[in-house]
Coordinates of C-alpha atoms and ligand atoms in Angstrom, one line a residue:
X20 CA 131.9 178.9 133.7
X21 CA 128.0 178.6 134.7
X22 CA 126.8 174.6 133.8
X23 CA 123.4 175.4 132.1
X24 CA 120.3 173.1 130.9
X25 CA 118.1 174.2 128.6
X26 CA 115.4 171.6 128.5
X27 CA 112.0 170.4 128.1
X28 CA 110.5 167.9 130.7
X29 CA 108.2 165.0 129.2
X30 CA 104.9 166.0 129.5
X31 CA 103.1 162.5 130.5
X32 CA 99.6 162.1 128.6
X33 CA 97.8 160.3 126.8
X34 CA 96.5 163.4 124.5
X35 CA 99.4 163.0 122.0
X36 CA 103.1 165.1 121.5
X37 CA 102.4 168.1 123.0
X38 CA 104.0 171.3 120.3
X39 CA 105.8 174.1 121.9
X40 CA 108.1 176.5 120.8
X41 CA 106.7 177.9 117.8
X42 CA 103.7 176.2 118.0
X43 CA 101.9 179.4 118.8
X44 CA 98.7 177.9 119.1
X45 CA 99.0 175.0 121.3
X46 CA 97.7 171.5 120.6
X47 CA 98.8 168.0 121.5
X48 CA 99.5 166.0 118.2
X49 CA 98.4 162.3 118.1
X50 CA 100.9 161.7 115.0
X51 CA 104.3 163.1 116.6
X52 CA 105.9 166.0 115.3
X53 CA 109.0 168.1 116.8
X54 CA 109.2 171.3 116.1
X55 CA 112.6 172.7 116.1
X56 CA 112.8 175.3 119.1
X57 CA 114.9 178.0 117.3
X58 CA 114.7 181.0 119.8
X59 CA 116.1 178.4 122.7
X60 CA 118.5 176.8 120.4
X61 CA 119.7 180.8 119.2
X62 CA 120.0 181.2 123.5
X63 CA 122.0 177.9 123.6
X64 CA 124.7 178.9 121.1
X65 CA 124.8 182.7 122.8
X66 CA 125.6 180.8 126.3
X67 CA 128.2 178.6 124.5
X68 CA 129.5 181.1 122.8
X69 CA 130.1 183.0 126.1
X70 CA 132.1 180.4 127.7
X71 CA 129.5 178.7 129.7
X72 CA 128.8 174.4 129.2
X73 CA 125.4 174.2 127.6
X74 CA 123.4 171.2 127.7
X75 CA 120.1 170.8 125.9
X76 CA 117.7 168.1 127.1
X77 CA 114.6 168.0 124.6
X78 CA 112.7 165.2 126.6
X79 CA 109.9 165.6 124.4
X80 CA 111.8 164.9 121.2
X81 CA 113.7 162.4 122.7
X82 CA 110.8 160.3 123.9
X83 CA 112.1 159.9 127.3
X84 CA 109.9 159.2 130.6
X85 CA 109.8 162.1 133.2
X86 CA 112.0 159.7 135.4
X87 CA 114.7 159.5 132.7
X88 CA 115.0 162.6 132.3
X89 CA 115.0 163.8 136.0
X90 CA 118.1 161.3 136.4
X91 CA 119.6 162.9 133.3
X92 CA 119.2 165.9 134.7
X93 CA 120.3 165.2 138.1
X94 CA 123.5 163.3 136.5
X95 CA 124.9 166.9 134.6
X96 CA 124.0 168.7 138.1
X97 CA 123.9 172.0 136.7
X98 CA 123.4 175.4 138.2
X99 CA 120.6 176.7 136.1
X100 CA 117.8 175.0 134.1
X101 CA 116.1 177.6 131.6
X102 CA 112.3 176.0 130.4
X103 CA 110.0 177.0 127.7
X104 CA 106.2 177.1 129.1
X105 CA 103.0 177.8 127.6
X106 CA 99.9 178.3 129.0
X107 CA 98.2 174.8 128.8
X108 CA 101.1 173.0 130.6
X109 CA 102.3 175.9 133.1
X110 CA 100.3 174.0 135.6
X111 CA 102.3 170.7 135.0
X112 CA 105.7 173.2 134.9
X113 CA 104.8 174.7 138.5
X114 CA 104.5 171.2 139.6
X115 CA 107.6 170.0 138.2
X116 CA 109.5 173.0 139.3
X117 CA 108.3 172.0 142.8
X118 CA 109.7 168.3 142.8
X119 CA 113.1 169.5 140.7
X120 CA 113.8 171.8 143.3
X121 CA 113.3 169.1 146.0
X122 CA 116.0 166.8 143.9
X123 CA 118.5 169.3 143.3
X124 CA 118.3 171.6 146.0
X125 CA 121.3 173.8 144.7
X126 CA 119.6 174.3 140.8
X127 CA 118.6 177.5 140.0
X128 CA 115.6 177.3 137.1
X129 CA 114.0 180.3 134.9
X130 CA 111.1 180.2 132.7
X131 CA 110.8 182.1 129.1
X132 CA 107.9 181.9 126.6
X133 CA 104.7 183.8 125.7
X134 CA 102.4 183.1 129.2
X135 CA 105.1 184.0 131.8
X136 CA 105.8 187.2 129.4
X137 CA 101.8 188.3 129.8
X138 CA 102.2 187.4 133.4
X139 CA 105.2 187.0 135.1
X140 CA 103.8 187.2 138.5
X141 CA 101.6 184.0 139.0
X142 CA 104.6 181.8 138.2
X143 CA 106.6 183.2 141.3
X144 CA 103.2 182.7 143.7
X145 CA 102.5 179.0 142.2
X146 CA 106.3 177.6 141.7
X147 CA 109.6 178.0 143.6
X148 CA 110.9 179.2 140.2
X149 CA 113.9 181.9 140.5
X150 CA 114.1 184.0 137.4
X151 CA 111.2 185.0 134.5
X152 CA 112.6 186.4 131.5
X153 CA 109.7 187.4 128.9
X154 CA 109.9 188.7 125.8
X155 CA 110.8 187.2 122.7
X156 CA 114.6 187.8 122.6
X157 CA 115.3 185.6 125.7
X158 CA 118.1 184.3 124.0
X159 CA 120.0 188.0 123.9
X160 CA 118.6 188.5 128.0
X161 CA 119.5 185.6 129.1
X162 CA 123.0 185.8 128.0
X163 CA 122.6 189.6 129.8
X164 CA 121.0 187.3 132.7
X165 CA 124.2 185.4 133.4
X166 CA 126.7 188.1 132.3
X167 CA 125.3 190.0 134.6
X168 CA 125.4 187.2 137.4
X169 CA 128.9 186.9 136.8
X170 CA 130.2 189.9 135.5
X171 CA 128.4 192.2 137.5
X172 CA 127.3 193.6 133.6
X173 CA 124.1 196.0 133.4
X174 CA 120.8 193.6 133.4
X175 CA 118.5 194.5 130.5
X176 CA 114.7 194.9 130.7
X177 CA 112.7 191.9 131.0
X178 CA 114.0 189.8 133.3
X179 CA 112.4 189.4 137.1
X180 CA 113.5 187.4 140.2
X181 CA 113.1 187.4 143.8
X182 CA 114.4 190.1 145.4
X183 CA 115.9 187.9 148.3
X184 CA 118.0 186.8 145.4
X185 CA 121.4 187.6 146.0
X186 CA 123.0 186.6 142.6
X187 CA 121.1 190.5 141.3
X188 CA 123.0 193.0 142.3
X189 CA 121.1 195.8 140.4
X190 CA 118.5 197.6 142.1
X191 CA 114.6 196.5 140.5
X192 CA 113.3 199.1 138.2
X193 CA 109.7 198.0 139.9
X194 CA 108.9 195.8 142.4
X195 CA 105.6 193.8 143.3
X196 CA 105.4 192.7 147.3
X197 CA 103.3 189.6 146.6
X198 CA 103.4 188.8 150.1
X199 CA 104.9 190.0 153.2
X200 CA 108.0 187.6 152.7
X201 CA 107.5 187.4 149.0
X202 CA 108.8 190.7 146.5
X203 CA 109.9 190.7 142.7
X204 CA 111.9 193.1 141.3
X205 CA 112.2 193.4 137.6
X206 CA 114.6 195.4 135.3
X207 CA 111.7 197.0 133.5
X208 CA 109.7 196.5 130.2
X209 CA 111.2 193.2 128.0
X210 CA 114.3 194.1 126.1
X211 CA 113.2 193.8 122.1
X212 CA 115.6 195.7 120.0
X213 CA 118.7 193.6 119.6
X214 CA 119.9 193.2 116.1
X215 CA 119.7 189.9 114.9
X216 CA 122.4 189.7 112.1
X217 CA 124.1 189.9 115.3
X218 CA 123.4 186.3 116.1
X219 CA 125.7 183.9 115.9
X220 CA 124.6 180.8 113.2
X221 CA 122.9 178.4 115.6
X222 CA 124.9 175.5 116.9
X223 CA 122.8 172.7 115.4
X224 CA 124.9 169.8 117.0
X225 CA 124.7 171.2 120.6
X226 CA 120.9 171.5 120.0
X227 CA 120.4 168.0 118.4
X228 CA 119.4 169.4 115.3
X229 CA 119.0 165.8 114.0
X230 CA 115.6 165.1 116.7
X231 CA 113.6 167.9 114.6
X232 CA 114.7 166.9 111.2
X233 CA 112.3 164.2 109.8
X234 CA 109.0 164.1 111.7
X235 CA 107.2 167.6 110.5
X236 CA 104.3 167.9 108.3
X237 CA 106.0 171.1 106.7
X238 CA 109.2 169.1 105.1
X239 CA 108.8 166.9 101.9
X240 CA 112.6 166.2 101.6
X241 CA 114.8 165.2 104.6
X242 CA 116.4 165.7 106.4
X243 CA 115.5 168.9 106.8
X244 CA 115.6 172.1 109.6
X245 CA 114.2 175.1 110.6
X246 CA 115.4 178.8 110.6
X247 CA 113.8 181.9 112.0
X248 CA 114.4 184.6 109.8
X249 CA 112.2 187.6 111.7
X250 CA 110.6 188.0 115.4
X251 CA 108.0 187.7 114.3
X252 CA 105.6 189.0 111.9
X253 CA 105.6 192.1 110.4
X254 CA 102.0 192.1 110.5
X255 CA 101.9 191.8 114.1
X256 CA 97.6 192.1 114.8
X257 CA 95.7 189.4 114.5
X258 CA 94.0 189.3 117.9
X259 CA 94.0 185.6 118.4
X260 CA 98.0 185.7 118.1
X261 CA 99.4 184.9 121.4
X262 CA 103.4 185.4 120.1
X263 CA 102.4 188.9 118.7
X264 CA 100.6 190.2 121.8
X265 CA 103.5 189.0 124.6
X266 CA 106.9 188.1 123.5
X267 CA 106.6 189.3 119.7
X268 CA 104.4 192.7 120.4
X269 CA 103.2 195.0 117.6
X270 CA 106.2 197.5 116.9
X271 CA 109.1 194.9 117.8
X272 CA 109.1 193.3 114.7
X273 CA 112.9 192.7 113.3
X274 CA 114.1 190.4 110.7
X275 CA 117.4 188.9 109.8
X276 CA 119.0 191.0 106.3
X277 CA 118.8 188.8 103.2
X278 CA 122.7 188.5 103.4
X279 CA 122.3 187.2 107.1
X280 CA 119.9 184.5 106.9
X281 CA 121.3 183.2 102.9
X282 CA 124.4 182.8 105.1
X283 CA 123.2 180.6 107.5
X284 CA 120.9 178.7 104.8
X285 CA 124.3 178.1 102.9
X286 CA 126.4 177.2 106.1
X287 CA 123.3 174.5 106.9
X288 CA 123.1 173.0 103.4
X289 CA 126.9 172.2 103.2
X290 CA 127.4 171.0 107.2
X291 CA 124.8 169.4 107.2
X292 CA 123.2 168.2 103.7
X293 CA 120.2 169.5 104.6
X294 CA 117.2 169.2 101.6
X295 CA 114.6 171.5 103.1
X296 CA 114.8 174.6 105.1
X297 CA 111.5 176.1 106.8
X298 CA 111.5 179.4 107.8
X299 CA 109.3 180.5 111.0
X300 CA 109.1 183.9 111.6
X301 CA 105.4 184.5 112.1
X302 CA 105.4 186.0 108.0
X303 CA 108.6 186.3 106.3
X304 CA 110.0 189.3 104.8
X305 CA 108.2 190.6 101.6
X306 CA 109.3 193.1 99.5
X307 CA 113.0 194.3 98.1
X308 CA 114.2 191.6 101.5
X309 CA 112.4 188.8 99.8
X310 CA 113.5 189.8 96.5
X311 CA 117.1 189.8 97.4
X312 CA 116.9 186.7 99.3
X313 CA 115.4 185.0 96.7
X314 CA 118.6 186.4 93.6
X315 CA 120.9 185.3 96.2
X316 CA 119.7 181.9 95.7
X317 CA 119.1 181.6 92.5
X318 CA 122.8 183.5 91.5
X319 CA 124.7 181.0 94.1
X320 CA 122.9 177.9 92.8
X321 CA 121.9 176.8 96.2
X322 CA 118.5 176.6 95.0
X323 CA 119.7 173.5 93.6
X324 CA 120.4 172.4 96.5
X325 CA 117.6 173.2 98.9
X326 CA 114.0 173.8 98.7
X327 CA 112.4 176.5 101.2
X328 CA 109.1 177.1 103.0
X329 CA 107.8 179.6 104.9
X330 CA 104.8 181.3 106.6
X331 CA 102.7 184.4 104.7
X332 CA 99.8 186.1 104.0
X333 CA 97.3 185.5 101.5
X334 CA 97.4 189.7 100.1
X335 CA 101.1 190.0 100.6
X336 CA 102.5 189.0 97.0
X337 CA 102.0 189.5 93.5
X338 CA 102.7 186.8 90.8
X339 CA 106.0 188.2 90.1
X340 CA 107.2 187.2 93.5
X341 CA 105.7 183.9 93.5
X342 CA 107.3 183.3 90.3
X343 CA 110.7 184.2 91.7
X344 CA 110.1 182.8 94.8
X345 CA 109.2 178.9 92.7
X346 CA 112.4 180.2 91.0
X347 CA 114.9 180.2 94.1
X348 CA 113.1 176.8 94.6
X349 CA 110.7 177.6 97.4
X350 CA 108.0 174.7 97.8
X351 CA 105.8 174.9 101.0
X352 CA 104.0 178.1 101.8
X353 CA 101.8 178.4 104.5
X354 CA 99.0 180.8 105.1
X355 CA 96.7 181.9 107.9
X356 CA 93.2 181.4 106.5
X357 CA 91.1 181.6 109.6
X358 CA 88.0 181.6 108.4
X359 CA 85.8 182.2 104.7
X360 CA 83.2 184.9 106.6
X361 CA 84.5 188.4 106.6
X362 CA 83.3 189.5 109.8
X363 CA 85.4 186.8 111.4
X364 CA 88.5 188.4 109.3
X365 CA 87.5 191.5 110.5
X366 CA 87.0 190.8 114.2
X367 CA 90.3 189.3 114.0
X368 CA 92.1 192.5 112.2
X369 CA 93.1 189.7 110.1
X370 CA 93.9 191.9 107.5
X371 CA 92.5 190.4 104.3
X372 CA 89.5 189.8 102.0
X373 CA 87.9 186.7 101.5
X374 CA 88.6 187.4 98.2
X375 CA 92.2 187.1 98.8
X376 CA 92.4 183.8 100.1
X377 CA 91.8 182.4 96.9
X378 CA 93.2 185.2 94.9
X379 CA 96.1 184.5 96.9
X380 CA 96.3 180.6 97.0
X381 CA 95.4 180.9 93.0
X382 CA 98.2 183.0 91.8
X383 CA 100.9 181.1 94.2
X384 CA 99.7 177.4 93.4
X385 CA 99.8 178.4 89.5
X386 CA 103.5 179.5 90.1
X387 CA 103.9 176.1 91.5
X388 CA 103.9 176.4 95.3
X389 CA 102.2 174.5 97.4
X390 CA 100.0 176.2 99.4
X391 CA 99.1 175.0 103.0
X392 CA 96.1 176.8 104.8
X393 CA 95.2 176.5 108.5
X394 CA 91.5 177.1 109.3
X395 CA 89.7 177.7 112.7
X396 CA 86.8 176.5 113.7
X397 CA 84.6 177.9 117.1
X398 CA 84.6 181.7 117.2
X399 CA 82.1 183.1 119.7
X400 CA 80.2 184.9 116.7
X401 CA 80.2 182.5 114.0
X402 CA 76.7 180.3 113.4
X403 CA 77.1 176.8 112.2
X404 CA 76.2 178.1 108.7
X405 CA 79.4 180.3 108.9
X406 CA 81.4 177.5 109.6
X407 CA 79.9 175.1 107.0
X408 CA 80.7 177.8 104.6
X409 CA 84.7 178.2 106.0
X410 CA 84.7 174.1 104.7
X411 CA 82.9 174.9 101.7
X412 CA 85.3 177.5 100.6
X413 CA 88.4 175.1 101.8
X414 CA 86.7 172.3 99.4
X415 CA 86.5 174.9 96.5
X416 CA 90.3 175.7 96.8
X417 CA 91.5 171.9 97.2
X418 CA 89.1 170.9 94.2
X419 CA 90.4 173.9 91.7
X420 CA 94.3 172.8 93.1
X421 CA 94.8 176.1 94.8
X422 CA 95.3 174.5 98.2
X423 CA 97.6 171.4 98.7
X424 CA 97.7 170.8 102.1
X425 CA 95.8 172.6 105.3
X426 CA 95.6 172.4 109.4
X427 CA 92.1 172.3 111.0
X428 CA 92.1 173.7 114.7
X429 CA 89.6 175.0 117.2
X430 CA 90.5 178.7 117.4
X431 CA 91.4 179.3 121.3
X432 CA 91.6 182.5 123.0
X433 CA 95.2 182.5 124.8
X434 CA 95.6 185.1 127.7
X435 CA 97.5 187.7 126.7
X436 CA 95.6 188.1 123.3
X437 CA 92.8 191.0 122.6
X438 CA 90.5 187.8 121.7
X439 CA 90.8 186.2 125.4
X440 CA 90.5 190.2 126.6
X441 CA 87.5 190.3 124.9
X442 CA 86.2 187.0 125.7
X443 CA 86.6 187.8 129.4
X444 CA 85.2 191.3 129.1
X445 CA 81.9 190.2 127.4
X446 CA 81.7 186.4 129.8
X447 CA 82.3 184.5 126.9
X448 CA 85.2 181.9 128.2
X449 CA 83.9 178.4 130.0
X450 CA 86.7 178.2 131.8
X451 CA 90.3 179.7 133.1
X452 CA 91.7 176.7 134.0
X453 CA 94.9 176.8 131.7
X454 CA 95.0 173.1 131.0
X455 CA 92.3 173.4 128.9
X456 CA 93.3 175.5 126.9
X457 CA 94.8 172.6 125.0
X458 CA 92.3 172.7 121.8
X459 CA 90.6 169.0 122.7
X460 CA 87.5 171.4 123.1
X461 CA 86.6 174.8 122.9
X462 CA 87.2 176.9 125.8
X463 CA 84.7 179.8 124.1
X464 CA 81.0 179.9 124.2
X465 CA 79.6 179.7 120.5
X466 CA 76.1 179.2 119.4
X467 CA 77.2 175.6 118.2
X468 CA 78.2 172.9 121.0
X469 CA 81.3 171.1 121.4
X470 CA 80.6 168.2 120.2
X471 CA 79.1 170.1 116.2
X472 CA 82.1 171.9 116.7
X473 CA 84.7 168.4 116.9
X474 CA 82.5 167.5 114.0
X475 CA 82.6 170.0 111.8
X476 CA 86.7 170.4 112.4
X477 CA 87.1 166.7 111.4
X478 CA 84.9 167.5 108.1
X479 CA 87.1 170.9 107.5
X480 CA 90.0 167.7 107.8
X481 CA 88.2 166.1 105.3
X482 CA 87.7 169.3 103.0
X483 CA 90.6 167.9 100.4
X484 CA 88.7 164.6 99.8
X485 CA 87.1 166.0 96.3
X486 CA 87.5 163.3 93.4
X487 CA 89.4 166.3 91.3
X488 CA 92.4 166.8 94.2
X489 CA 92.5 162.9 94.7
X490 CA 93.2 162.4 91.2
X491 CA 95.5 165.3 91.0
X492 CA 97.7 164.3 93.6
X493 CA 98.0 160.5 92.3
X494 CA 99.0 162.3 88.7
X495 CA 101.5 164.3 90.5
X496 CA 103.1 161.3 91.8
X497 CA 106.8 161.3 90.2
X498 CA 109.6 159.6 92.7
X499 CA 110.0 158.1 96.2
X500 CA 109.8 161.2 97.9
X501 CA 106.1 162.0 96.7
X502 CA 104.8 158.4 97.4
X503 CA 106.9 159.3 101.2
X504 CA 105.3 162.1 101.5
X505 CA 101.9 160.6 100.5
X506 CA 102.6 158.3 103.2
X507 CA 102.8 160.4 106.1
X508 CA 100.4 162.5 104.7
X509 CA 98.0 159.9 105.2
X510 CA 99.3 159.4 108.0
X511 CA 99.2 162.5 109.4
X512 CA 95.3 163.0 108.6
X513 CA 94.1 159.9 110.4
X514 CA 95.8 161.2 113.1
X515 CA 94.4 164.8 113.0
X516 CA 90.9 163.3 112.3
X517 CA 91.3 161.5 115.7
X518 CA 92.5 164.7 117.6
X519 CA 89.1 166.2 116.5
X520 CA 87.1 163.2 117.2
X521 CA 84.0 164.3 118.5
X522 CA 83.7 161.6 121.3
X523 CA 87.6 161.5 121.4
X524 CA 87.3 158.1 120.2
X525 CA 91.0 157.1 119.6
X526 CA 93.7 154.3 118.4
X527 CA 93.0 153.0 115.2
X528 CA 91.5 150.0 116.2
X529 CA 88.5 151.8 117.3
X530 CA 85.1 151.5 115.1
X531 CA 83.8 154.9 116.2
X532 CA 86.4 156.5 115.4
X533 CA 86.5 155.7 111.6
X534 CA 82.8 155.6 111.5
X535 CA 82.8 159.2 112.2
X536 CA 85.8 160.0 110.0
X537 CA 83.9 158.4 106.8
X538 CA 81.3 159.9 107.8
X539 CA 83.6 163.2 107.5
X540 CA 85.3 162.4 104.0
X541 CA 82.0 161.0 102.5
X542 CA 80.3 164.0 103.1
X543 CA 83.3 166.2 101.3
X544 CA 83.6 163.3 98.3
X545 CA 79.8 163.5 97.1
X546 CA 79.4 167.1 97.6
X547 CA 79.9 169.5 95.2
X548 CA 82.6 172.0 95.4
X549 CA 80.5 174.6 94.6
X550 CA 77.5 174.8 96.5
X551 CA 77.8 177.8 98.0
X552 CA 75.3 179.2 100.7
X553 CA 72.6 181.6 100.2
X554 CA 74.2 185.2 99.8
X555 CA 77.9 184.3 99.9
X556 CA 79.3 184.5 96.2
X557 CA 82.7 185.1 95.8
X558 CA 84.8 186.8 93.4
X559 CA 87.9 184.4 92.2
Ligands
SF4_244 S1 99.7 187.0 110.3 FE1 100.0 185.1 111.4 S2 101.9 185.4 112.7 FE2 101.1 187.4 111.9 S3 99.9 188.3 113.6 FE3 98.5 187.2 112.2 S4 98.4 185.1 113.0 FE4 100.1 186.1 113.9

């Protein structure tokens, strides 16, 4: 039996909580918000399941100091430590990889995520790290990882290591000499066909379920939890996507079977009285999968019992399925709007119309869902008029009620993505250094600068602050979870509007700060709606 951590080491900052795991654009929050890691915690219950102790050590979540969690660390002494990085804190991961190893000279530690997956190589030349397992199934290889290590058992694609590593017995599929005393082998392309019914339900009390049940913007009713229904989205293009172009590429797509994932909703609600259950895959399952899910539902009364979100896309449903979907008492739907110009949509094979994003957000708000958009800000091509028009067309959806909630970010090109290929091709990034790819500021050139584009993000913040959605919401107002909700809602914004602040200009107490975000609201509460730019009507 293998002692295994799977943990995530505070990250020390004053930029805010940083998100992870399915955060698939990265961004520290100033209000804190834990994201339940489902792909680790699926790769926790595997490695428990198999016999081996598992301990997981969310730092992060936990609000501990790096110190307190190197001594936790050093106190369970394990052999191997398994870590989750991204590309804005590999650099801090390298460096912690360096000092862990001088601690605990005899721990073994691997990295998984969606950077090491696009290259695996630069962590082995910066860190002392031991194994890389990319892909998105890391859970299924690295169960293979240690059966293998002690079993002897065929490794699976995916995984790479030093070849003067005498735990692998296989022989590499390739190997890179990165210098004369320094060769990785691999066991080939990233495994990515395991069947996921095949997963056992994930052990929420070894992975603390409880740390990532109340502080989310996506739940309403706690406490609530996360599931993961499909890897990842069955759209799998949008070239800005960092999960579907390295762990989650296009043609891997899987998804749980309606009988599968109802299970494990079920086995949740009664364990664990759950009252909200959202779903990340990247888009859930449409079609006769959705339709079954939702009858299964609906025919075992659990919608009674739990209310549902999930990610999708704006083109994907018709109102039948919304209505069915409201029926089996989904809430909080959330939608990749990107942007209200369709060369943007375009450039970004996003798939859709313009149309659709308020076709779509109509038809699924009238059947009573609440529809939550997220909205970029700062592609290379788009003029400040196209991004005053993006926050024009947000306004116009939360004044007619279509949109309830939204996410403002600056859109940043992640390596690994066609969008960063592109950027790169044509000279269009300011800068490579990984740590700033952490959305305070854009890391694109675009014909606006950084400081309109901070600006204009905090004003897309301020895009529900219409008179007509302000009243609405105070009508809607009905019990102690609404005015809770409310609450962090509020909440929530101030702290968004300070994560964009154009100076960075934060902590409540600070006069700039709000004088720029009134200046923000008061520019979305006495403008109309409607006012459209020249040349960009839009068919409802
Ligand atoms: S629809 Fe969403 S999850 Fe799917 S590829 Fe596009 S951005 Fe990624």
């Amino acid at each position: 039996m293998l002692q295994i951590v799977i943990g995530y080491p505070p990250i020390e900052t004053t930029k805010g909580t940083p998100l992870l795991s399915q955060n698939r654009q990265f961004q520290y929050f100033n209000a804190p918000t834990y994201i339940y890691p489902m792909v680790p915690a699926y790769a926790a219950t595997l490695l428990k399941d198999a016999g081996h102790k598992v301990y997981w050590m969310d730092g992060i979540a936990e609000n501990k100091t790096l110190i307190e969690w190197e001594k936790e660390l050093a106190n369970v002494r394990p052999d191997y430590l398994i870590v989750e990085t991204k590309a804005p804190v590999i650099k801090f991961h390298w460096k912690e990889i360096k000092n862990l190893k001088i601690q605990n000279p005899n721990l073994k530690i691997i990295l998984v995520g969606d950077h090491i997956t696009f290259n695996p190589l630069e962590s082995f030349e910066n860190c002392p790290v031991d194994y890389i397992v990319t892909g998105g199934d890391y859970d299924f290889v690295l169960k293979n990882l240690f059966d293998h290590i002690t079993k002897k058992t065929k490794l699976e694609g995916g995984v790479y290591w030093r070849v003067s590593d005498k735990s692998i017995k296989q022989k590499p599929a390739a190997m890179n000499k990165l210098s004369p005393a320094l060769k990785i082998g691999n066991s080939g392309p990233a495994s990515l066909a395991h069947n996921l019914d095949e997963l056992p339900f994930m052990d929420r009390d070894l992975t603390k379920w409880e740390l990532y049940a109340y502080e989310n913007g996506n739940y309403k009713y706690k406490p609530a939890t996360y599931m993961y229904s499909g890897r990842d989205c069955w759209w799998n293009r949008c070239t800005f996507c960092v999960w579907d172009h390295t762990i989650n590429p296009r043609g891997s797509y899987r998804s749980f079977s309606p009988e599968r994932l109802f299970s494990e909703v079920k086995y949740v609600v009664d364990k664990y009285n759950v009252r909200e259950i959202f779903d990340d895959a990247g888009t859930m399952f449409v079609g006769p999968k959705l339709k079954k899910f939702c009858e299964l539902l609906i025919e075992s009364g659990y919608n009674k019992k739990v209310v549902y979100g999930c990610n999708m896309r704006f083109n994907a449903l018709t109102k039948d399925f919304y209505e069915l979907m409201k029926k089996a008492n989904f809430r909080f739907l959330l939608y990749g709007m990107e942007s209200a110009n369709q060369k943007t949509l375009d450039k970004l094979d996003k798939g859709i119309k313009v149309e659709d994003i308020k076709n779509g957000a109509r038809i699924a708000s009238q059947a009573g869902l609440e529809v939550h958009a997220t909205v970029m800000l700062g592609y290379p091509w788009e003029s400040y008029d196209d991004a005053k028009e993006t926050i024009r067309l947000a306004r116009e959806c939360f004044d007619k009620g279509y949109f309830s909630s939204m996410q403002a970010t600056i859109v940043i090109s992640y390596p690994g993505t066609p969008l960063w290929k592109e950027c790169k091709e044509k000279g269009l990034l300011k800068t490579e250094n990984y740590e700033e790819y952490d959305m305070r500021k854009p890391v694109m050139k675009t014909p606006m600068t950084d400081s309109q584009i901070l600006e204009l993000t905090q004003e897309l913040y301020s895009a529900f602050f219409t008179p007509k959605f302000i009243a609405r919401k105070i009508m809607s107002i009905r019990n102690v979870d609404d005015i809770k909700f409310f609450a962090m809602a509020a909440k929530r914004l101030i702290a968004h509007l300070m994560d964009f602040d154009k100076e960075q200009k934060r902590g409540v107490l600070n006069p700039k700060f709000w004088m720029h975000s009134i200046k923000a609201m008061g520019s979305q509460l006495f403008s109309s709606a409607n006012s459209k730019l020249p040349g960009r009507e839009i068919k409802a």
